[in-house]
Amino acid sequence: MPSKDDEQAAISGRRRRTAMLVPHMLTTMRILCTLALPFLPLPSVAFIIVYVMAGLSDVLDGTLARRWHVSSSFGASYDSIADTVFTLVCIWLFLSYLLWPVWLIAALACICVIKSLTAIIGWRKYRLIPFVHSTLNKITGILVFFTPMLIIAAALVAAAPEHITNGPSTLILVGLCLFAAAAAVDELVITLLSPSFDANRRSSLHIRRSV
């Protein structure tokens, strides 16, 4: 018969597996919510609810993984993939829905080029696509999440979505593009300078100080 220590170890193992599963389920929920967004009317209350659910799952999965000490390289990569899918779907939705100026489309294209270059270098260097949770990437993620909410709110109130590309809203979009570009360049420099991959590098400046 198994001893009490063996039974306790089995129980602890099951609890740990359950604790590891919950963040992955939340990340999966974010992907499913993201894939549901194109099928919801924009703007609408239903779109906002599903959008907020995707955002909350993004906050909860990482928080729970760290609190329960079940963080893993797979979880970090899975979370980054979900973030990328969410960002790409939202960009596609709002580019097709709103009348964006040419400069904004050009800025997004430049950021995509930088991200693609980082992915190529990371794959050749580490044999993986380097998703870095840097400080600038985290700030950009927050801005990316809240900016569409402001756009939707403006569209619901004004019933004229094209106006958001003018006036103060343009400043918001410029700020978002600047942060996103700075984060993309910072991630590229991190990938070039880091001898080994670390998803939690804070910034490229931190690497220079530590080398």
Coordinates of C-alpha atoms in Angstrom, one line a residue:
M1 CA 0.0 0.0 0.0
P2 CA 1.2 3.5 -0.7
S3 CA 2.5 5.5 2.3
K4 CA 1.0 8.7 3.5
D5 CA 4.0 10.6 2.0
D6 CA 3.3 9.0 -1.4
E7 CA -0.4 9.9 -1.2
Q8 CA 0.5 13.5 -0.2
A9 CA 2.9 13.7 -3.1
A10 CA 0.3 12.4 -5.5
I11 CA -2.2 15.0 -4.2
S12 CA 0.3 17.8 -4.5
G13 CA 1.1 16.6 -8.0
R14 CA -2.6 16.7 -9.0
R15 CA -3.0 20.2 -7.5
R16 CA 0.1 21.5 -9.4
R17 CA -1.2 20.1 -12.6
T18 CA -4.6 21.7 -12.0
A19 CA -2.9 25.0 -11.1
M20 CA -0.9 24.8 -14.4
L21 CA -4.0 24.0 -16.4
V22 CA -6.0 27.1 -15.3
P23 CA -3.7 29.7 -16.8
H24 CA -3.6 27.7 -20.0
M25 CA -7.4 27.6 -20.1
L26 CA -7.6 31.3 -19.6
T27 CA -5.2 31.9 -22.5
T28 CA -7.3 29.5 -24.6
M29 CA -10.4 31.5 -23.7
R30 CA -8.6 34.7 -24.9
I31 CA -7.9 33.1 -28.3
L32 CA -11.5 31.9 -28.6
C33 CA -12.9 35.3 -27.6
T34 CA -10.5 36.9 -30.2
L35 CA -11.7 34.6 -32.9
A36 CA -15.3 35.4 -32.1
L37 CA -14.8 39.2 -32.5
P38 CA -15.0 39.3 -36.3
F39 CA -18.5 37.7 -36.1
L40 CA -19.9 40.4 -33.7
P41 CA -21.3 43.7 -34.9
L42 CA -18.9 46.7 -34.4
P43 CA -19.6 48.8 -32.5
S44 CA -21.9 46.9 -30.2
V45 CA -22.3 46.0 -26.5
A46 CA -21.7 42.3 -27.4
F47 CA -18.4 43.2 -29.0
I48 CA -17.3 45.2 -25.9
I49 CA -18.2 42.3 -23.6
V50 CA -16.2 39.7 -25.5
Y51 CA -13.4 42.2 -26.0
V52 CA -13.2 42.9 -22.2
M53 CA -13.3 39.2 -21.5
A54 CA -10.3 38.7 -23.7
G55 CA -8.5 41.5 -21.9
L56 CA -9.3 40.2 -18.4
S57 CA -8.1 36.7 -19.3
D58 CA -4.8 38.2 -20.4
V59 CA -4.4 39.8 -17.0
L60 CA -5.5 36.7 -15.0
D61 CA -3.5 34.0 -16.7
G62 CA -0.1 35.6 -16.0
T63 CA -1.1 36.7 -12.5
L64 CA -2.3 33.3 -11.5
A65 CA 0.7 31.5 -13.0
R66 CA 3.1 33.8 -11.0
R67 CA 1.0 33.6 -7.8
W68 CA 0.7 29.8 -7.9
H69 CA 4.4 29.4 -9.0
V70 CA 3.5 27.5 -12.2
S71 CA 5.1 29.8 -14.8
S72 CA 6.7 27.9 -17.7
S73 CA 8.3 28.6 -21.0
F74 CA 5.4 27.0 -22.7
G75 CA 2.9 29.2 -20.8
A76 CA 4.9 32.3 -21.7
S77 CA 5.1 31.4 -25.4
Y78 CA 1.4 30.4 -25.5
D79 CA 0.5 33.7 -23.8
S80 CA 2.5 35.6 -26.4
I81 CA 0.9 33.8 -29.3
A82 CA -2.5 34.6 -27.9
D83 CA -1.5 38.3 -27.5
T84 CA -0.2 38.3 -31.1
V85 CA -3.5 36.8 -32.4
F86 CA -5.5 39.3 -30.4
T87 CA -3.5 42.3 -31.7
L88 CA -3.6 41.2 -35.4
V89 CA -7.4 40.5 -35.3
C90 CA -8.0 43.9 -33.7
I91 CA -5.8 45.7 -36.2
W92 CA -7.6 43.9 -39.1
L93 CA -11.1 44.7 -37.6
F94 CA -10.4 48.4 -37.0
L95 CA -8.6 48.9 -40.3
S96 CA -11.6 47.5 -42.1
Y97 CA -14.1 49.4 -40.0
L98 CA -12.6 52.8 -39.7
L99 CA -11.2 55.3 -42.2
W100 CA -7.6 55.3 -41.1
P101 CA -5.2 57.9 -42.6
V102 CA -2.4 56.7 -44.8
W103 CA 0.3 57.6 -42.3
L104 CA -1.2 55.3 -39.7
I105 CA -1.2 52.3 -42.1
A106 CA 2.4 53.1 -43.1
A107 CA 3.4 53.2 -39.4
L108 CA 1.7 49.9 -38.7
A109 CA 3.5 48.4 -41.7
C110 CA 6.9 49.6 -40.5
I111 CA 6.2 48.1 -37.0
C112 CA 5.3 44.8 -38.7
V113 CA 8.5 44.8 -40.6
I114 CA 10.5 45.3 -37.4
K115 CA 8.6 42.6 -35.7
S116 CA 9.2 40.2 -38.6
L117 CA 12.9 41.0 -38.6
T118 CA 13.0 40.2 -34.9
A119 CA 11.3 36.9 -35.4
I120 CA 13.7 35.9 -38.2
I121 CA 16.8 36.8 -36.1
G122 CA 15.3 35.1 -33.0
W123 CA 14.6 31.9 -35.0
R124 CA 18.1 31.8 -36.4
K125 CA 19.7 32.6 -33.1
Y126 CA 17.5 30.7 -30.5
R127 CA 15.5 28.4 -32.8
L128 CA 12.3 30.1 -31.5
I129 CA 10.3 33.2 -32.1
P130 CA 11.3 35.7 -29.4
F131 CA 8.3 37.2 -27.6
V132 CA 9.9 39.4 -25.0
H133 CA 7.7 40.8 -22.1
S134 CA 9.7 44.0 -21.9
T135 CA 8.5 47.1 -20.1
L136 CA 7.7 48.9 -23.4
N137 CA 5.9 45.9 -24.7
K138 CA 3.7 45.8 -21.6
I139 CA 2.9 49.5 -21.9
T140 CA 2.1 49.1 -25.6
G141 CA -0.2 46.1 -24.8
I142 CA -2.1 48.3 -22.3
L143 CA -2.4 51.1 -24.8
V144 CA -3.4 48.7 -27.6
F145 CA -6.2 47.3 -25.4
F146 CA -7.7 50.6 -24.3
T147 CA -7.4 52.6 -27.5
P148 CA -10.0 50.5 -29.4
M149 CA -12.4 50.9 -26.4
L150 CA -12.1 54.7 -26.7
I151 CA -12.7 54.4 -30.5
I152 CA -15.8 52.2 -30.0
A153 CA -17.1 54.6 -27.3
A154 CA -16.7 57.6 -29.6
A155 CA -18.4 55.7 -32.5
L156 CA -21.4 54.8 -30.3
V157 CA -21.8 58.3 -29.0
A158 CA -21.2 60.2 -32.3
A159 CA -22.5 57.6 -34.8
A160 CA -19.7 58.9 -37.1
P161 CA -16.7 56.6 -36.7
E162 CA -14.6 58.4 -39.3
H163 CA -14.2 61.5 -37.0
I164 CA -11.8 59.6 -34.7
T165 CA -9.0 60.1 -37.1
N166 CA -9.2 63.9 -36.6
G167 CA -8.4 66.2 -33.7
P168 CA -7.4 64.8 -30.2
S169 CA -7.9 61.2 -31.4
T170 CA -5.0 61.7 -33.8
L171 CA -2.7 62.5 -30.9
I172 CA -3.8 59.3 -29.2
L173 CA -3.0 57.2 -32.3
V174 CA 0.3 59.0 -32.8
G175 CA 1.3 58.2 -29.2
L176 CA 0.2 54.6 -29.6
C177 CA 2.3 54.2 -32.8
L178 CA 5.4 55.8 -31.1
F179 CA 5.1 53.5 -28.1
A180 CA 4.6 50.5 -30.4
A181 CA 7.6 51.4 -32.6
A182 CA 9.8 52.0 -29.6
A183 CA 8.8 48.6 -28.1
A184 CA 9.4 46.9 -31.5
V185 CA 12.9 48.4 -31.8
D186 CA 13.7 47.6 -28.2
E187 CA 12.7 44.0 -28.7
L188 CA 14.8 43.8 -31.8
V189 CA 17.9 45.2 -29.9
I190 CA 17.2 42.8 -27.1
T191 CA 17.2 39.9 -29.6
L192 CA 20.5 41.1 -31.2
L193 CA 22.3 41.6 -27.9
S194 CA 21.1 38.8 -25.7
P195 CA 23.4 35.7 -25.7
S196 CA 20.5 33.6 -24.6
F197 CA 16.7 34.1 -24.8
D198 CA 14.9 35.5 -21.8
A199 CA 11.3 36.4 -22.2
N200 CA 11.4 38.6 -19.1
R201 CA 14.1 41.0 -20.3
R202 CA 13.1 44.5 -19.1
S203 CA 14.8 46.5 -21.8
S204 CA 17.8 46.6 -24.2
L205 CA 19.4 49.2 -21.8
H206 CA 19.3 46.7 -19.0
I207 CA 21.2 44.2 -21.2
R208 CA 23.9 46.8 -21.9
R209 CA 24.3 47.5 -18.1
S210 CA 24.6 43.8 -17.3
V211 CA 27.0 42.9 -20.1

